[in-house]
Amino acid sequence: MEKELRLMKGNEAIAEAAIRAGVDAYYGYPITPQSEVMEYLTEQQPEDRTGMVVLQAESEVASINMIYGAAGAGKRAMTSSSSPGISLMQEGLSYMAGAELPCVLLNVVRGGPGLGTIQPSQADYFQSTKGGGHGDYHLITLAPSSVQEMYDFLKISFELAEKYRNPAMILSDGAIGQMMEKVILDEQVPRRTEEEIIKDFPWASTGKKNRERNIITSLELDPAKQEQVNLNIQKKYREIEEKEVRFEKVQCDDAEYLLVAYGTSARLCQETVKLARDKGIKLGLLRPITLYPFPMKEIASMVEKQVKGVVSVEMSAGQMIEDVKLAVNGKVPAEHYGRFGGMIPSPEDILEFMEKQIMGG
Amino acid sequence: MTEEIIIAGFGGQGVLSMGKILAYSGIMQDQEVSWMPSYGPEMRGGTANVTVILSDERISSPILSTFDTAIILNQQSMDKFEEAVKPGGTLIYDPNGITRHPEREDIEVYQIAAAEEASNMGMNKVFNMVVLGGYLKVKPLVKMDNVIKGLKKSLPERYHHLLPVNEKAIKRGLEIIQEYKKN
């Protein structure tokens, strides 16, 4: 069968991916630069296509709590928002991590802090990868750097979220959300039937029939029991860190210098690598695809071998650099380069920084 | 081959949809494409621009500061993007509403009176297709068959009865574009 090819915005691609991945429900609240997600879904009327529910909630707080409810019933539920809206959802996300519920959320990041600007930014790295809300938890965080990946990562995120019973975050930005590229679409996956939900998610509140009552809660007042809950959650994170790290390497085989960048910054850095190679500089790019779990071991092993200096490029004041420095562990110089507040660095500026701050000594 | 294009003008002129048709045309001939709009609190009457890249290779950065071709459709865009054309590159503009014509000597400059032509055709809305036709004459990188296919893909089916008039506008654009010589 010939593959279905379309020119789509990142925001539209992830909406189409949601329908085709058999997602049961989308609850959202509009905010630029991601409003196309709900626009596209409403236009497509997925209720007719697959029975998927699309609902504009009264707020972001309502959206995430609707998702809590749907996920508790074993449904595939998702939302999308942009930075200020994601901040509003943090309480709900912490509760979901505590109650071990899967869901997927998309953050099309804009410049902050506060209401900030609607232009692209990557300043929500800490919030996404280090928990965001209260308590000891992480979101499984994937960072698409193309429209095709916006499409592909939706399904992967649900698979990871469901496998580990933990919320997953797709950390995008205004550029990837608004840009159009070609997308190869896959075939429609049917939504899970009630029987399949009972079989796949024995923990879900599916109506008590011939089994013990399932309780979905993040509340456990007995500290000894609450510690055990935490130990179980942490055990999952160790497994995730062991098994689920994803990354892409560009011209890294002989690289003496290394850029680390994700999302839009990784696209800019691909150009920087070309510029550097034209000048005879052996520069490579490591693109983390999962930001949590972060490719610590890979960076550490590259530094052990031939890499003499690292620049972490991020449209922020320097967040991912903290993980990069942990991986580098002081063995070689590692610095952050970035623009923020909606400004985008140029590939030339990135190269100049590398030459002056790292290669220049 | 990689062609990096900026199309810039007023919101409502069809800048974004012209870029989309061009990008779809590239897909029709198996190219890699990207379409990156300026987005912001901008509505009809404000400025709008879009960067389109057509390439035989994987596209690295979709965000550019210099271009092989600039298609300029108002004075603000002329002020902003004339300098962004790479040396040896191409600038195409509609003189309608332009108060300061391009001054650079190191690029090729073309004029296309698309607004006037669209008005003569009795369909102001095909303005952007006249411009597209002009671009295709100067830079025949996408085959006309593929442009027509791209157009069909871009337009929702309810507008498919407008395909012939759009095609006609593209063909008029091919005919009327002229090299611009400073006096």
Coordinates of C-alpha atoms in Angstrom, one line a residue:
Chain A
M1 CA 0.0 0.0 0.0
E2 CA 1.3 3.5 -0.9
K3 CA 2.2 5.5 2.1
E4 CA 0.0 8.5 3.0
L5 CA 2.0 11.7 2.7
R6 CA 0.9 15.1 3.9
L7 CA 2.3 18.6 4.4
M8 CA 1.3 19.5 8.0
K9 CA 2.1 21.7 10.9
G10 CA 3.6 20.1 13.9
N11 CA 0.5 20.9 15.9
E12 CA -1.8 19.3 13.3
A13 CA 0.5 16.3 12.9
I14 CA 0.2 15.4 16.6
A15 CA -3.5 15.9 16.5
E16 CA -3.9 13.5 13.6
A17 CA -1.5 11.1 15.4
A18 CA -3.8 11.1 18.4
I19 CA -6.8 10.1 16.3
R20 CA -4.8 7.4 14.5
A21 CA -3.2 6.0 17.7
G22 CA -6.7 5.3 19.1
V23 CA -6.6 8.0 21.8
D24 CA -9.9 8.0 23.7
A25 CA -10.0 11.6 24.9
Y26 CA -8.4 15.0 24.5
Y27 CA -9.2 17.7 27.0
G28 CA -7.7 21.1 26.4
Y29 CA -7.8 24.8 26.7
P30 CA -6.5 27.1 24.0
I31 CA -3.2 29.0 24.2
T32 CA -0.8 30.1 21.5
P33 CA 1.3 28.7 19.9
Q34 CA -0.5 25.3 20.2
S35 CA -4.2 26.2 19.5
E36 CA -4.1 24.3 16.2
V37 CA -4.1 21.0 18.1
M38 CA -7.6 21.5 19.3
E39 CA -8.7 23.4 16.2
Y40 CA -7.6 20.4 14.1
L41 CA -9.2 17.9 16.3
T42 CA -12.5 19.7 16.4
E43 CA -12.5 20.1 12.6
Q44 CA -11.8 16.4 12.1
Q45 CA -14.7 15.4 14.4
P46 CA -12.9 12.3 15.7
E47 CA -16.0 11.3 17.5
D48 CA -17.3 10.2 14.1
R49 CA -14.0 8.7 13.0
T50 CA -13.1 6.7 16.1
G51 CA -15.4 7.7 18.9
M52 CA -12.6 9.9 20.4
V53 CA -13.9 12.6 22.8
V54 CA -12.6 16.1 22.2
L55 CA -13.6 18.6 24.8
Q56 CA -12.6 22.2 25.5
A57 CA -12.4 22.4 29.3
E58 CA -13.0 25.5 31.3
S59 CA -9.4 25.8 32.3
E60 CA -6.1 23.9 32.2
V61 CA -6.7 22.8 35.8
A62 CA -9.9 21.2 34.7
S63 CA -8.2 19.6 31.7
I64 CA -5.6 17.7 33.7
N65 CA -8.2 16.6 36.2
M66 CA -10.5 15.3 33.5
I67 CA -7.4 13.3 32.2
Y68 CA -6.9 12.0 35.7
G69 CA -10.4 10.6 35.7
A70 CA -10.2 9.2 32.2
A71 CA -6.8 7.6 32.8
G72 CA -8.1 6.1 36.0
A73 CA -10.7 4.3 33.9
G74 CA -7.9 2.9 31.7
K75 CA -8.5 5.3 28.8
R76 CA -5.9 6.9 26.6
A77 CA -6.2 10.6 27.5
M78 CA -4.1 13.5 26.5
T79 CA -3.9 17.3 26.5
S80 CA -1.7 20.0 25.0
S81 CA -0.9 23.4 26.1
S82 CA 1.9 26.0 26.2
S83 CA 4.2 27.0 29.1
P84 CA 1.8 29.0 31.3
G85 CA -0.9 26.5 30.8
I86 CA 1.4 23.6 31.6
S87 CA 2.4 25.4 34.9
L88 CA -1.3 25.3 35.9
M89 CA -1.4 21.5 35.3
Q90 CA 1.5 20.7 37.7
E91 CA -0.7 19.7 40.7
G92 CA -2.6 17.3 38.6
L93 CA 0.5 15.8 37.1
S94 CA 2.0 15.2 40.5
Y95 CA -1.2 13.5 41.6
M96 CA -1.1 11.3 38.4
A97 CA 2.5 10.4 39.1
G98 CA 1.6 9.5 42.7
A99 CA -1.5 7.5 41.6
E100 CA 0.6 5.9 38.8
L101 CA -1.6 6.9 36.0
P102 CA -0.5 7.1 32.3
C103 CA -1.3 10.1 30.1
V104 CA 0.4 12.2 27.5
L105 CA 0.8 15.9 27.4
L106 CA 2.3 18.2 24.8
N107 CA 4.0 21.4 25.8
V108 CA 4.6 23.7 22.8
V109 CA 6.9 25.9 24.8
R110 CA 6.9 29.7 24.5
G111 CA 9.2 32.3 26.0
G112 CA 8.7 33.0 29.7
P113 CA 8.7 33.5 32.7
G114 CA 5.1 34.5 33.3
L115 CA 2.9 35.2 30.3
G116 CA 6.2 35.9 28.4
T117 CA 5.9 35.8 24.6
I118 CA 4.4 33.4 22.1
Q119 CA 7.7 32.9 20.3
P120 CA 9.6 29.6 20.7
S121 CA 11.7 28.8 23.7
Q122 CA 13.2 25.8 25.5
A123 CA 13.1 27.3 29.0
D124 CA 10.7 24.6 30.4
Y125 CA 13.4 21.9 30.5
F126 CA 13.7 21.8 34.3
Q127 CA 9.9 21.8 34.8
S128 CA 9.5 18.9 32.3
T129 CA 12.4 16.6 33.3
K130 CA 12.8 17.2 37.1
G131 CA 9.2 16.7 38.1
G132 CA 7.6 20.1 37.8
G133 CA 5.1 19.6 40.6
H134 CA 5.6 18.5 44.2
G135 CA 7.1 15.2 45.3
D136 CA 9.7 12.8 44.0
Y137 CA 8.7 12.1 40.4
H138 CA 9.7 12.5 36.8
L139 CA 7.8 12.8 33.6
I140 CA 9.1 10.6 30.8
T141 CA 10.1 13.4 28.4
L142 CA 10.5 13.2 24.6
A143 CA 11.7 16.1 22.5
P144 CA 10.7 16.0 18.8
S145 CA 12.8 18.0 16.4
S146 CA 10.7 17.6 13.2
V147 CA 7.0 17.5 12.3
Q148 CA 7.4 13.8 11.6
E149 CA 8.6 13.3 15.1
M150 CA 5.7 15.3 16.5
Y151 CA 3.6 12.6 14.8
D152 CA 5.6 9.6 15.7
F153 CA 6.3 10.5 19.4
L154 CA 2.6 10.7 20.3
K155 CA 2.2 6.9 20.0
I156 CA 5.6 6.2 21.5
S157 CA 4.8 8.4 24.5
F158 CA 1.5 6.6 25.1
E159 CA 3.3 3.2 24.9
L160 CA 5.9 4.4 27.5
A161 CA 3.4 6.1 29.7
E162 CA 1.2 2.9 29.8
K163 CA 4.2 0.6 30.2
Y164 CA 5.4 2.5 33.3
R165 CA 2.1 3.9 34.5
N166 CA 3.6 7.4 34.5
P167 CA 2.7 10.6 32.7
A168 CA 4.8 11.3 29.5
M169 CA 5.6 14.8 28.2
I170 CA 6.2 15.7 24.6
L171 CA 8.4 18.8 24.9
S172 CA 8.2 20.8 21.7
D173 CA 8.3 24.5 21.0
G174 CA 6.6 27.2 18.9
A175 CA 8.8 26.6 15.9
I176 CA 8.2 22.9 15.6
G177 CA 4.5 23.4 16.4
Q178 CA 4.0 26.1 13.7
M179 CA 6.2 24.7 11.0
M180 CA 5.0 22.6 8.2
E181 CA 7.0 19.6 6.9
K182 CA 6.0 16.4 5.2
V183 CA 4.6 13.6 7.3
I184 CA 4.2 10.0 6.6
L185 CA 1.0 8.8 8.3
D186 CA 0.4 5.3 9.5
E187 CA -2.8 3.3 9.6
Q188 CA -5.6 3.9 12.1
V189 CA -5.3 1.9 15.3
P190 CA -8.7 1.1 16.9
R191 CA -9.4 2.4 20.4
R192 CA -9.1 -0.2 23.1
T193 CA -12.3 -2.1 23.8
E194 CA -13.6 -2.4 27.4
E195 CA -12.4 -6.0 27.4
E196 CA -9.0 -4.9 26.3
I197 CA -8.8 -2.3 29.0
I198 CA -9.6 -4.8 31.7
K199 CA -7.0 -7.2 30.3
D200 CA -4.2 -4.6 29.7
F201 CA -4.8 -2.5 32.8
P202 CA -6.0 -4.7 35.7
W203 CA -5.4 -1.7 38.0
A204 CA -8.0 0.5 36.3
S205 CA -11.4 1.3 37.7
T206 CA -13.4 -0.5 35.1
G207 CA -16.4 -1.5 37.3
K208 CA -15.9 -4.2 40.0
K209 CA -16.7 -7.6 38.6
N210 CA -15.3 -10.7 40.2
R211 CA -12.3 -9.0 41.6
E212 CA -11.0 -6.9 44.5
R213 CA -11.8 -3.2 44.5
N214 CA -9.2 -1.1 42.6
I215 CA -8.3 2.1 44.4
I216 CA -6.7 4.9 42.5
T217 CA -5.2 7.5 44.8
S218 CA -2.1 9.3 45.6
L219 CA -3.0 9.6 49.3
E220 CA -1.3 7.3 51.8
L221 CA -1.2 8.7 55.3
D222 CA 0.9 5.9 56.8
P223 CA 4.5 7.1 56.3
A224 CA 5.9 3.5 56.1
K225 CA 3.4 2.7 53.4
Q226 CA 4.0 6.0 51.6
E227 CA 7.7 5.3 51.6
Q228 CA 7.0 1.9 50.0
V229 CA 4.9 3.8 47.3
N230 CA 7.9 6.0 46.7
L231 CA 10.3 3.1 46.5
N232 CA 8.1 1.4 43.9
I233 CA 8.0 4.6 41.9
Q234 CA 11.7 5.1 42.1
K235 CA 12.3 1.5 41.0
K236 CA 10.4 2.3 37.8
Y237 CA 12.5 5.3 37.2
R238 CA 15.7 3.3 37.5
E239 CA 14.3 0.9 35.0
I240 CA 13.3 3.7 32.7
E241 CA 16.8 5.2 33.0
E242 CA 18.3 1.8 32.1
K243 CA 16.1 0.9 29.2
E244 CA 14.4 3.9 27.6
V245 CA 17.2 6.3 26.7
R246 CA 16.9 7.5 23.1
F247 CA 19.2 9.8 21.2
E248 CA 20.6 10.5 17.7
K249 CA 24.2 11.1 16.8
V250 CA 25.2 13.4 13.9
Q251 CA 28.8 13.1 12.7
C252 CA 30.0 11.9 16.1
D253 CA 32.3 9.1 15.0
D254 CA 35.4 11.2 14.7
A255 CA 34.1 14.3 16.7
E256 CA 36.7 16.1 18.8
Y257 CA 34.1 18.7 19.9
L258 CA 30.5 18.0 20.7
L259 CA 27.2 20.0 20.6
V260 CA 24.3 18.7 22.7
A261 CA 20.9 20.0 21.6
Y262 CA 17.3 18.9 21.3
G263 CA 14.2 20.1 19.4
T264 CA 14.6 23.3 17.3
S265 CA 18.1 23.9 18.7
A266 CA 19.2 20.5 17.3
R267 CA 18.0 21.6 13.9
L268 CA 20.1 24.7 14.1
C269 CA 23.1 22.7 15.4
Q270 CA 22.9 20.3 12.4
E271 CA 23.7 23.4 10.3
T272 CA 26.5 24.4 12.7
V273 CA 28.0 20.9 12.3
K274 CA 28.0 21.5 8.5
L275 CA 29.6 24.9 8.8
A276 CA 32.3 23.5 11.2
R277 CA 33.1 20.6 8.9
D278 CA 33.5 23.0 6.0
K279 CA 36.2 24.7 8.1
G280 CA 37.9 21.4 9.0
I281 CA 36.6 21.3 12.6
K282 CA 35.6 17.9 13.7
L283 CA 32.3 18.8 15.3
G284 CA 29.5 16.4 16.1
L285 CA 26.0 16.7 17.5
L286 CA 24.4 14.5 20.1
R287 CA 20.6 15.0 20.1
P288 CA 18.8 13.7 23.1
I289 CA 15.4 12.4 22.0
T290 CA 14.5 11.5 25.6
L291 CA 15.3 14.3 27.9
Y292 CA 14.2 12.2 30.8
P293 CA 15.8 9.7 30.8
F294 CA 18.8 11.7 29.7
P295 CA 21.6 10.1 27.7
M296 CA 24.2 10.5 30.5
K297 CA 26.1 7.3 29.7
E298 CA 26.5 8.1 26.1
I299 CA 27.9 11.6 26.7
A300 CA 30.2 10.2 29.4
S301 CA 31.6 7.6 27.1
M302 CA 32.1 10.1 24.3
V303 CA 34.1 12.3 26.7
E304 CA 36.1 9.3 27.8
K305 CA 37.1 8.7 24.2
Q306 CA 38.0 11.6 21.9
V307 CA 35.7 14.6 22.7
K308 CA 37.7 17.6 24.1
G309 CA 34.9 20.0 24.8
V310 CA 31.1 20.3 24.9
V311 CA 28.6 23.0 24.3
S312 CA 25.0 22.5 25.4
V313 CA 22.8 24.6 23.1
E314 CA 19.3 25.4 24.3
M315 CA 16.9 28.4 23.9
S316 CA 17.1 29.1 27.6
A317 CA 19.5 30.7 30.1
G318 CA 21.0 27.2 30.7
Q319 CA 19.0 24.3 32.0
M320 CA 20.1 21.1 30.1
I321 CA 23.7 22.2 30.8
E322 CA 23.3 20.9 34.3
D323 CA 22.6 17.4 33.1
V324 CA 25.4 17.7 30.5
K325 CA 27.8 18.8 33.2
L326 CA 26.8 15.8 35.3
A327 CA 27.5 13.5 32.4
V328 CA 30.8 15.2 31.5
N329 CA 31.8 15.1 35.2
G330 CA 34.5 17.8 34.9
K331 CA 36.6 15.8 32.5
V332 CA 36.5 18.4 29.7
P333 CA 35.2 21.9 29.4
A334 CA 31.4 22.1 29.1
E335 CA 29.5 25.4 28.6
H336 CA 26.0 26.5 27.8
Y337 CA 25.1 28.7 24.8
G338 CA 21.6 30.0 24.2
R339 CA 19.3 32.9 23.4
F340 CA 16.0 33.2 25.3
G341 CA 12.7 35.0 25.6
G342 CA 11.7 33.9 22.1
M343 CA 14.9 34.7 20.3
I344 CA 16.6 32.0 18.2
P345 CA 20.4 31.6 18.0
S346 CA 22.0 31.4 14.6
P347 CA 24.1 28.4 13.5
E348 CA 27.0 30.8 12.9
D349 CA 26.8 32.3 16.5
I350 CA 26.8 28.7 17.9
L351 CA 30.0 27.9 16.0
E352 CA 31.6 31.2 17.0
F353 CA 30.9 30.4 20.7
M354 CA 32.3 26.9 20.3
E355 CA 35.5 28.3 18.7
K356 CA 36.0 31.1 21.2
Q357 CA 34.9 29.6 24.5
I358 CA 35.8 25.9 24.1
M359 CA 38.4 25.5 21.3
G360 CA 40.2 28.7 22.1
G361 CA 41.1 27.3 25.5
Chain B
M1 CA 20.1 21.3 -4.8
T2 CA 18.7 23.4 -2.0
E3 CA 16.6 26.5 -2.6
E4 CA 15.9 28.8 0.4
I5 CA 13.1 31.2 -0.2
I6 CA 11.4 34.0 1.8
I7 CA 8.0 35.2 0.8
A8 CA 7.0 38.4 2.5
G9 CA 4.1 40.8 2.3
F10 CA 0.8 41.8 4.0
G11 CA -1.4 39.4 5.8
G12 CA -4.3 38.5 3.4
Q13 CA -2.2 38.6 0.3
G14 CA -1.9 34.8 0.3
V15 CA 1.8 34.8 1.3
L16 CA 1.4 31.7 3.5
S17 CA -0.8 29.7 1.1
M18 CA 1.6 30.5 -1.8
G19 CA 4.4 29.1 0.3
K20 CA 2.3 26.0 1.1
I21 CA 1.6 25.4 -2.6
L22 CA 5.3 25.7 -3.4
A23 CA 6.2 23.3 -0.5
Y24 CA 3.5 20.8 -1.7
S25 CA 4.9 21.0 -5.2
G26 CA 8.3 20.0 -3.8
I27 CA 6.8 17.0 -2.1
M28 CA 5.2 16.0 -5.4
Q29 CA 8.7 15.6 -6.8
D30 CA 10.1 13.8 -3.8
Q31 CA 11.9 16.7 -2.3
E32 CA 12.4 17.5 1.3
V33 CA 10.5 20.7 2.2
S34 CA 9.9 23.0 5.2
W35 CA 7.5 25.8 5.6
M36 CA 8.2 28.1 8.5
P37 CA 5.8 31.1 9.0
S38 CA 6.4 34.2 11.0
Y39 CA 3.7 33.9 13.6
G40 CA 2.6 36.4 16.1
P41 CA -0.2 38.8 17.0
E42 CA -0.5 39.5 13.2
M43 CA -3.8 39.6 11.3
R44 CA -5.0 40.8 8.0
G45 CA -3.3 44.0 7.0
G46 CA -0.3 43.3 9.2
T47 CA 3.0 41.8 7.9
A48 CA 3.3 38.1 7.1
N49 CA 6.2 36.1 5.9
V50 CA 7.1 32.5 5.4
T51 CA 10.4 30.7 4.8
V52 CA 10.2 27.8 2.3
I53 CA 13.0 25.4 1.8
L54 CA 13.1 22.9 -1.1
S55 CA 16.0 20.4 -1.0
D56 CA 17.2 17.1 -2.2
E57 CA 18.8 16.5 1.2
R58 CA 17.5 16.4 4.8
I59 CA 16.9 19.9 5.8
S60 CA 18.9 21.0 8.8
S61 CA 17.7 24.4 10.1
P62 CA 14.2 25.5 9.0
I63 CA 15.0 29.0 10.4
L64 CA 17.2 31.2 8.2
S65 CA 18.6 34.7 8.1
T66 CA 19.7 34.7 4.4
F67 CA 17.9 33.5 1.3
D68 CA 18.5 32.4 -2.3
T69 CA 15.3 34.1 -3.3
A70 CA 13.2 36.8 -1.8
I71 CA 9.7 37.4 -3.0
I72 CA 8.7 40.8 -1.7
L73 CA 5.2 42.1 -1.8
N74 CA 5.2 45.3 0.3
Q75 CA 7.5 48.1 1.3
Q76 CA 8.1 47.0 4.9
S77 CA 9.2 43.6 3.5
M78 CA 11.5 45.3 1.0
D79 CA 13.1 47.3 3.9
K80 CA 13.5 44.1 5.9
F81 CA 14.6 41.5 3.4
E82 CA 16.5 43.1 0.5
E83 CA 19.7 42.8 2.5
A84 CA 18.9 39.2 3.4
V85 CA 19.3 38.0 -0.2
K86 CA 22.5 36.1 -0.6
P87 CA 25.0 37.6 -3.1
G88 CA 24.2 36.3 -6.6
G89 CA 20.6 35.5 -5.3
T90 CA 17.3 36.6 -6.7
L91 CA 14.8 39.2 -5.6
I92 CA 11.3 39.3 -7.1
Y93 CA 8.9 42.1 -6.2
D94 CA 5.6 43.6 -7.1
P95 CA 6.1 47.4 -7.7
N96 CA 2.5 48.1 -6.5
G97 CA 2.9 50.2 -3.4
I98 CA 6.7 50.2 -3.5
T99 CA 8.2 53.6 -2.8
R100 CA 11.9 52.6 -2.7
H101 CA 13.0 50.1 -5.3
P102 CA 15.7 47.6 -4.8
E103 CA 19.2 49.1 -4.8
R104 CA 21.5 46.1 -4.7
E105 CA 23.8 45.5 -7.6
D106 CA 25.0 42.0 -6.7
I107 CA 21.7 40.2 -7.1
E108 CA 19.2 39.6 -9.9
V109 CA 16.1 41.6 -9.6
Y110 CA 12.7 40.9 -11.3
Q111 CA 9.5 42.9 -11.3
I112 CA 6.0 41.4 -11.5
A113 CA 2.9 43.5 -11.7
A114 CA 0.8 40.8 -10.1
A115 CA -1.7 43.0 -8.3
E116 CA -2.5 44.8 -11.5
E117 CA -2.7 41.5 -13.5
A118 CA -5.0 39.9 -10.9
S119 CA -7.2 43.0 -11.0
N120 CA -7.3 42.8 -14.8
M121 CA -8.3 39.2 -14.6
G122 CA -11.2 40.3 -12.4
M123 CA -10.0 38.1 -9.5
N124 CA -7.8 39.9 -6.9
K125 CA -7.5 36.7 -5.0
V126 CA -5.3 35.0 -7.6
F127 CA -2.6 37.6 -7.0
N128 CA -0.4 35.1 -5.1
M129 CA -0.7 32.6 -8.0
V130 CA 0.4 35.3 -10.5
V131 CA 3.5 35.9 -8.3
L132 CA 4.1 32.1 -8.0
G133 CA 4.0 31.9 -11.8
G134 CA 6.6 34.6 -12.0
Y135 CA 8.8 32.8 -9.5
L136 CA 8.6 29.6 -11.5
K137 CA 9.7 31.4 -14.7
V138 CA 12.8 32.7 -13.0
K139 CA 13.5 29.6 -10.9
P140 CA 12.1 26.6 -12.8
L141 CA 13.0 24.2 -10.0
V142 CA 9.6 22.6 -9.7
K143 CA 7.9 21.1 -12.7
M144 CA 4.6 22.7 -13.7
D145 CA 2.8 19.3 -13.4
N146 CA 3.9 19.1 -9.8
V147 CA 2.8 22.7 -9.1
I148 CA -0.6 21.8 -10.3
K149 CA -0.6 18.7 -8.2
G150 CA 0.6 20.7 -5.2
L151 CA -2.1 23.3 -5.8
K152 CA -4.7 20.5 -5.8
K153 CA -3.4 19.1 -2.6
S154 CA -3.3 22.5 -0.9
L155 CA -6.8 23.6 -1.7
P156 CA -9.7 22.0 0.2
E157 CA -11.9 20.0 -2.2
R158 CA -14.7 22.5 -1.9
Y159 CA -12.5 25.0 -3.7
H160 CA -11.5 22.6 -6.5
H161 CA -13.7 24.4 -9.0
L162 CA -11.2 27.3 -8.7
L163 CA -8.3 25.2 -9.9
P164 CA -8.5 26.3 -13.5
V165 CA -8.5 30.0 -12.7
N166 CA -5.5 29.5 -10.3
E167 CA -3.7 27.6 -13.1
K168 CA -4.5 30.4 -15.5
A169 CA -3.1 33.0 -13.0
I170 CA 0.2 31.0 -12.7
K171 CA 0.5 30.9 -16.5
R172 CA 0.0 34.7 -16.7
G173 CA 2.7 35.2 -14.1
L174 CA 5.1 33.2 -16.2
E175 CA 4.4 35.6 -19.1
I176 CA 4.5 39.0 -17.4
I177 CA 7.6 38.8 -15.1
Q178 CA 10.4 41.1 -16.2
E179 CA 13.9 41.7 -15.3
Y180 CA 14.2 45.0 -13.4
K181 CA 16.9 47.5 -14.7
K182 CA 17.6 50.6 -12.8
N183 CA 17.5 53.7 -14.8

